Each structure stands twice: as structure tokens, then as C-alpha cells.
Amino acid sequence: MKTLPPVLVRLARFFSVLGHPLLLGSLVAVFLSLQAFGVRQALIAAGIVIGIITLPVTLWNLRKTRKGEYSNFDVSVRTQRTSFYVFLIGAFALATAILVLTHQPRALTLGVGFALGMMVVCFAVNAFLVKTSLHSATAFFLSFTVMYYRVDLGVGMLVFSAVVGISRLLLGRHTLREICSGMVIGVATGIGLLCALPARGQIL
């Protein structure tokens, strides 16, 4: 890979970190919760996502990285992603089950459920085809969840998602094929969610 100018490397790292699925997903969960609910219900909704998915997966990746089982926090080596996906899918499945059992708003349950399905697809693609980019898949998917409430912000997030994908390419974390596969999965899942969502005014 050609040596990039330091400024470009710093920008790529900035967008790569900001677009990390765990961080971006948490930020969007809080934003959408506040858009849809009062403070109390928003805290419950965002708390489920962050407490059951973000924090456990973050701790899992940190532990595996420190033990040397993962090359880095992003789990960049394709063969190392099997255990990561198993844990990630388990976290999404648990969150979905809790949402169903506690009778949370249908749109919230649908959003997490579709994200669960997207992770299963990414797992399958990773196992049989390419190391699909979770950064791209998640960013593009979340763009459509934001679009459900704010079309202008959703379109802006689509542009941001493309920048995140480019940053991953510049940093050598993914190939163009891997980034495009994530984009296709994220867009398809996002459009499917928009088609399945109830009337506006409920959280994803």
C-alpha cells in the first residue's frame, strides 16, 4: 500500500473510529430514543442496546485482544471473527428476546431484530465469501434508521457511511470488495426495516 500523507491518515483514523459499529450504534440508539420517547423510556431503550450489546461486546473484544486471540479490537483477521460473530449474534439475540418479553415498542424490537439478521448475514458472508466490512454494513443500516425520523440527517449519514468505508480502505483494513459487500448488506437491511416499520413516531 502506498504511503499516505499524515493528515490523510489521521482523518481516516478519525472517521474509522467515529464509524466503529459499537460507538456509532450507541450514539444513534441514544439519538433515536430521544427523538421517539420521553427521557425515562429513552433511557430504557438506549440502556438495552448499550447494556446488552455495546458494553459486553466491547469487554469481550478487549479481553480477547489482550489475550492475543484477536489481532486488534476490530478483529481484522477473518479467521478470528468466528468467535466474535458468535458472541455478537448472541448479544443481539438476547437483546431482541428481552425487548419481546418486556413488551417494548414494536419498532424498537424490529430495529434490533433486523440488526440481528444483518449480523447473521455478515457472519455467513465472512465464513464463505469475504471478510465483509461491519463498519460499512452498520453505518449504512443506521443511516436508514435515522432516515425514519429525519430524512435530511439520514441522507447525511449515507454520505458519512461512504466516508467511513473509504477510511477503512485507506487504512488497509478492508478491500473494496469487502467494503462494498458491507454496504450492500447494510442498505438492503435498512430498506427492509423501513418497509416493515409501523407509523412514524415510535423508536426503531
CSV table of C-alpha atoms in Angstrom, one decimal:
chain,number,residue,atom,x,y,z
A,1,MET,CA,0.0,0.0,0.0
A,2,LYS,CA,1.3,3.5,-0.9
A,3,THR,CA,2.4,5.7,2.0
A,4,LEU,CA,-0.4,8.2,2.7
A,5,PRO,CA,0.1,11.8,3.9
A,6,PRO,CA,0.0,12.0,7.7
A,7,VAL,CA,-3.0,14.4,7.6
A,8,LEU,CA,-5.0,11.9,5.5
A,9,VAL,CA,-4.0,9.0,7.8
A,10,ARG,CA,-5.3,11.0,10.8
A,11,LEU,CA,-8.5,11.8,9.0
A,12,ALA,CA,-9.0,8.2,8.0
A,13,ARG,CA,-8.4,7.0,11.6
A,14,PHE,CA,-10.8,9.7,12.9
A,15,PHE,CA,-13.7,8.6,10.7
A,16,SER,CA,-12.8,4.9,11.2
A,17,VAL,CA,-13.1,5.3,15.0
A,18,LEU,CA,-16.3,7.5,14.8
A,19,GLY,CA,-17.8,5.0,12.4
A,20,HIS,CA,-17.0,2.0,14.6
A,21,PRO,CA,-20.2,-0.1,14.9
A,22,LEU,CA,-20.2,-0.2,18.7
A,23,LEU,CA,-19.7,3.6,19.0
A,24,LEU,CA,-21.9,4.7,16.1
A,25,GLY,CA,-24.6,2.2,17.1
A,26,SER,CA,-24.7,3.5,20.6
A,27,LEU,CA,-24.8,7.2,19.5
A,28,VAL,CA,-27.6,6.5,17.1
A,29,ALA,CA,-29.5,4.5,19.7
A,30,VAL,CA,-29.4,7.4,22.1
A,31,PHE,CA,-30.4,9.9,19.4
A,32,LEU,CA,-33.3,7.9,18.1
A,33,SER,CA,-34.5,7.1,21.7
A,34,LEU,CA,-34.6,10.8,22.5
A,35,GLN,CA,-36.4,11.5,19.2
A,36,ALA,CA,-39.1,9.0,19.9
A,37,PHE,CA,-39.6,8.9,23.7
A,38,GLY,CA,-39.7,10.8,26.8
A,39,VAL,CA,-36.5,10.8,28.9
A,40,ARG,CA,-37.5,7.8,31.0
A,41,GLN,CA,-38.4,5.5,28.1
A,42,ALA,CA,-35.5,6.7,26.1
A,43,LEU,CA,-33.1,5.7,28.9
A,44,ILE,CA,-34.7,2.2,28.9
A,45,ALA,CA,-34.4,1.8,25.2
A,46,ALA,CA,-30.9,3.1,24.9
A,47,GLY,CA,-29.9,1.2,28.0
A,48,ILE,CA,-31.0,-2.1,26.5
A,49,VAL,CA,-28.9,-1.6,23.4
A,50,ILE,CA,-25.8,-0.3,25.3
A,51,GLY,CA,-26.1,-2.5,28.3
A,52,ILE,CA,-26.7,-5.8,26.5
A,53,ILE,CA,-24.9,-5.3,23.2
A,54,THR,CA,-22.3,-2.5,23.3
A,55,LEU,CA,-20.7,-3.0,26.7
A,56,PRO,CA,-20.5,-6.8,26.7
A,57,VAL,CA,-19.1,-6.9,23.1
A,58,THR,CA,-16.6,-4.1,24.0
A,59,LEU,CA,-15.4,-6.1,27.0
A,60,TRP,CA,-15.2,-9.3,25.0
A,61,ASN,CA,-13.1,-7.7,22.3
A,62,LEU,CA,-10.8,-6.1,24.8
A,63,ARG,CA,-10.3,-9.3,26.7
A,64,LYS,CA,-9.6,-11.3,23.5
A,65,THR,CA,-7.2,-8.7,22.2
A,66,ARG,CA,-5.3,-8.6,25.4
A,67,LYS,CA,-5.0,-12.4,25.4
A,68,GLY,CA,-3.7,-12.3,21.9
A,69,GLU,CA,-6.6,-14.2,20.5
A,70,TYR,CA,-7.6,-11.2,18.3
A,71,SER,CA,-5.1,-9.2,16.3
A,72,ASN,CA,-6.8,-6.0,17.3
A,73,PHE,CA,-10.0,-4.6,18.8
A,74,ASP,CA,-11.6,-4.5,15.3
A,75,VAL,CA,-10.8,-8.3,14.8
A,76,SER,CA,-9.2,-7.6,11.4
A,77,VAL,CA,-8.2,-11.2,10.8
A,78,ARG,CA,-11.0,-13.0,9.0
A,79,THR,CA,-10.5,-16.4,10.7
A,80,GLN,CA,-10.6,-14.8,14.1
A,81,ARG,CA,-14.1,-13.4,13.5
A,82,THR,CA,-15.9,-16.7,14.1
A,83,SER,CA,-16.0,-16.4,17.9
A,84,PHE,CA,-16.6,-12.7,17.6
A,85,TYR,CA,-19.7,-13.2,15.5
A,86,VAL,CA,-21.0,-15.9,17.8
A,87,PHE,CA,-20.8,-13.6,20.8
A,88,LEU,CA,-22.1,-10.6,18.9
A,89,ILE,CA,-25.1,-12.5,17.5
A,90,GLY,CA,-25.8,-13.9,21.0
A,91,ALA,CA,-25.9,-10.4,22.4
A,92,PHE,CA,-28.3,-9.2,19.7
A,93,ALA,CA,-30.5,-12.3,20.2
A,94,LEU,CA,-30.6,-11.7,23.9
A,95,ALA,CA,-31.5,-8.0,23.4
A,96,THR,CA,-34.2,-8.9,21.0
A,97,ALA,CA,-35.6,-11.5,23.4
A,98,ILE,CA,-35.7,-9.0,26.2
A,99,LEU,CA,-37.4,-6.5,24.0
A,100,VAL,CA,-40.1,-9.0,23.1
A,101,LEU,CA,-40.6,-10.3,26.7
A,102,THR,CA,-40.8,-6.8,28.2
A,103,HIS,CA,-43.2,-5.7,25.5
A,104,GLN,CA,-41.1,-2.8,24.3
A,105,PRO,CA,-42.4,-0.8,21.3
A,106,ARG,CA,-42.7,-2.9,18.1
A,107,ALA,CA,-40.5,-0.5,16.1
A,108,LEU,CA,-37.7,-0.8,18.7
A,109,THR,CA,-37.9,-4.6,18.6
A,110,LEU,CA,-38.0,-4.6,14.8
A,111,GLY,CA,-34.9,-2.5,14.6
A,112,VAL,CA,-32.8,-4.7,16.9
A,113,GLY,CA,-34.3,-7.8,15.2
A,114,PHE,CA,-33.3,-6.6,11.7
A,115,ALA,CA,-29.8,-5.7,13.1
A,116,LEU,CA,-29.6,-9.3,14.4
A,117,GLY,CA,-30.5,-10.6,11.0
A,118,MET,CA,-27.9,-8.4,9.4
A,119,MET,CA,-25.2,-9.8,11.7
A,120,VAL,CA,-26.2,-13.3,10.8
A,121,VAL,CA,-25.8,-12.5,7.1
A,122,CYS,CA,-22.4,-10.8,7.7
A,123,PHE,CA,-21.3,-14.0,9.6
A,124,ALA,CA,-22.3,-16.2,6.7
A,125,VAL,CA,-20.6,-13.9,4.2
A,126,ASN,CA,-17.5,-13.9,6.4
A,127,ALA,CA,-17.5,-17.7,6.6
A,128,PHE,CA,-18.0,-18.4,2.9
A,129,LEU,CA,-17.1,-15.4,0.8
A,130,VAL,CA,-15.2,-12.3,2.1
A,131,LYS,CA,-14.4,-10.5,5.4
A,132,THR,CA,-17.3,-8.2,4.9
A,133,SER,CA,-16.9,-4.7,6.5
A,134,LEU,CA,-19.0,-4.4,9.6
A,135,HIS,CA,-18.2,-0.7,9.7
A,136,SER,CA,-19.9,-0.2,6.3
A,137,ALA,CA,-22.8,-2.6,7.0
A,138,THR,CA,-23.6,-0.9,10.3
A,139,ALA,CA,-23.2,2.7,9.1
A,140,PHE,CA,-25.4,2.2,6.1
A,141,PHE,CA,-28.0,0.3,8.0
A,142,LEU,CA,-28.1,3.0,10.7
A,143,SER,CA,-28.5,5.7,8.0
A,144,PHE,CA,-31.9,4.3,7.2
A,145,THR,CA,-32.9,4.1,10.9
A,146,VAL,CA,-32.1,7.8,11.2
A,147,MET,CA,-33.9,8.5,7.9
A,148,TYR,CA,-37.1,7.1,9.5
A,149,TYR,CA,-37.2,10.3,11.6
A,150,ARG,CA,-35.1,12.8,9.8
A,151,VAL,CA,-34.6,12.4,6.0
A,152,ASP,CA,-32.0,15.1,5.9
A,153,LEU,CA,-29.9,13.6,8.6
A,154,GLY,CA,-30.4,10.1,7.1
A,155,VAL,CA,-29.0,11.3,3.7
A,156,GLY,CA,-26.2,13.0,5.6
A,157,MET,CA,-25.4,9.7,7.3
A,158,LEU,CA,-25.3,7.9,3.9
A,159,VAL,CA,-22.6,10.3,2.9
A,160,PHE,CA,-20.8,9.7,6.2
A,161,SER,CA,-21.1,6.0,5.7
A,162,ALA,CA,-19.3,6.3,2.4
A,163,VAL,CA,-16.6,8.3,4.0
A,164,VAL,CA,-16.2,5.6,6.7
A,165,GLY,CA,-15.9,2.9,4.0
A,166,ILE,CA,-13.2,5.0,2.3
A,167,SER,CA,-11.4,5.4,5.6
A,168,ARG,CA,-11.3,1.6,6.1
A,169,LEU,CA,-9.9,1.2,2.5
A,170,LEU,CA,-7.2,3.9,3.0
A,171,LEU,CA,-6.1,2.3,6.3
A,172,GLY,CA,-5.8,-1.1,4.6
A,173,ARG,CA,-8.4,-2.7,7.0
A,174,HIS,CA,-10.6,-3.9,4.1
A,175,THR,CA,-10.5,-4.3,0.3
A,176,LEU,CA,-13.0,-2.6,-1.9
A,177,ARG,CA,-14.9,-5.8,-2.3
A,178,GLU,CA,-15.3,-6.2,1.4
A,179,ILE,CA,-16.5,-2.7,1.9
A,180,CYS,CA,-19.0,-3.0,-1.0
A,181,SER,CA,-20.3,-6.2,0.4
A,182,GLY,CA,-20.9,-4.5,3.8
A,183,MET,CA,-22.6,-1.6,2.0
A,184,VAL,CA,-25.0,-3.9,0.1
A,185,ILE,CA,-25.9,-5.8,3.2
A,186,GLY,CA,-26.4,-2.6,5.2
A,187,VAL,CA,-28.5,-0.9,2.6
A,188,ALA,CA,-30.7,-4.0,1.9
A,189,THR,CA,-31.3,-4.5,5.6
A,190,GLY,CA,-32.1,-0.8,6.1
A,191,ILE,CA,-34.6,-0.7,3.3
A,192,GLY,CA,-36.2,-3.9,4.6
A,193,LEU,CA,-36.5,-2.3,8.0
A,194,LEU,CA,-38.1,0.9,6.6
A,195,CYS,CA,-40.7,-1.3,4.8
A,196,ALA,CA,-41.5,-3.2,7.9
A,197,LEU,CA,-41.7,-0.3,10.4
A,198,PRO,CA,-45.0,0.9,11.8
A,199,ALA,CA,-46.2,4.5,11.5
A,200,ARG,CA,-43.7,7.2,12.4
A,201,GLY,CA,-43.4,8.3,16.0
A,202,GLN,CA,-42.1,5.1,17.5
A,203,ILE,CA,-38.5,4.3,18.1
A,204,LEU,CA,-36.5,1.9,16.0
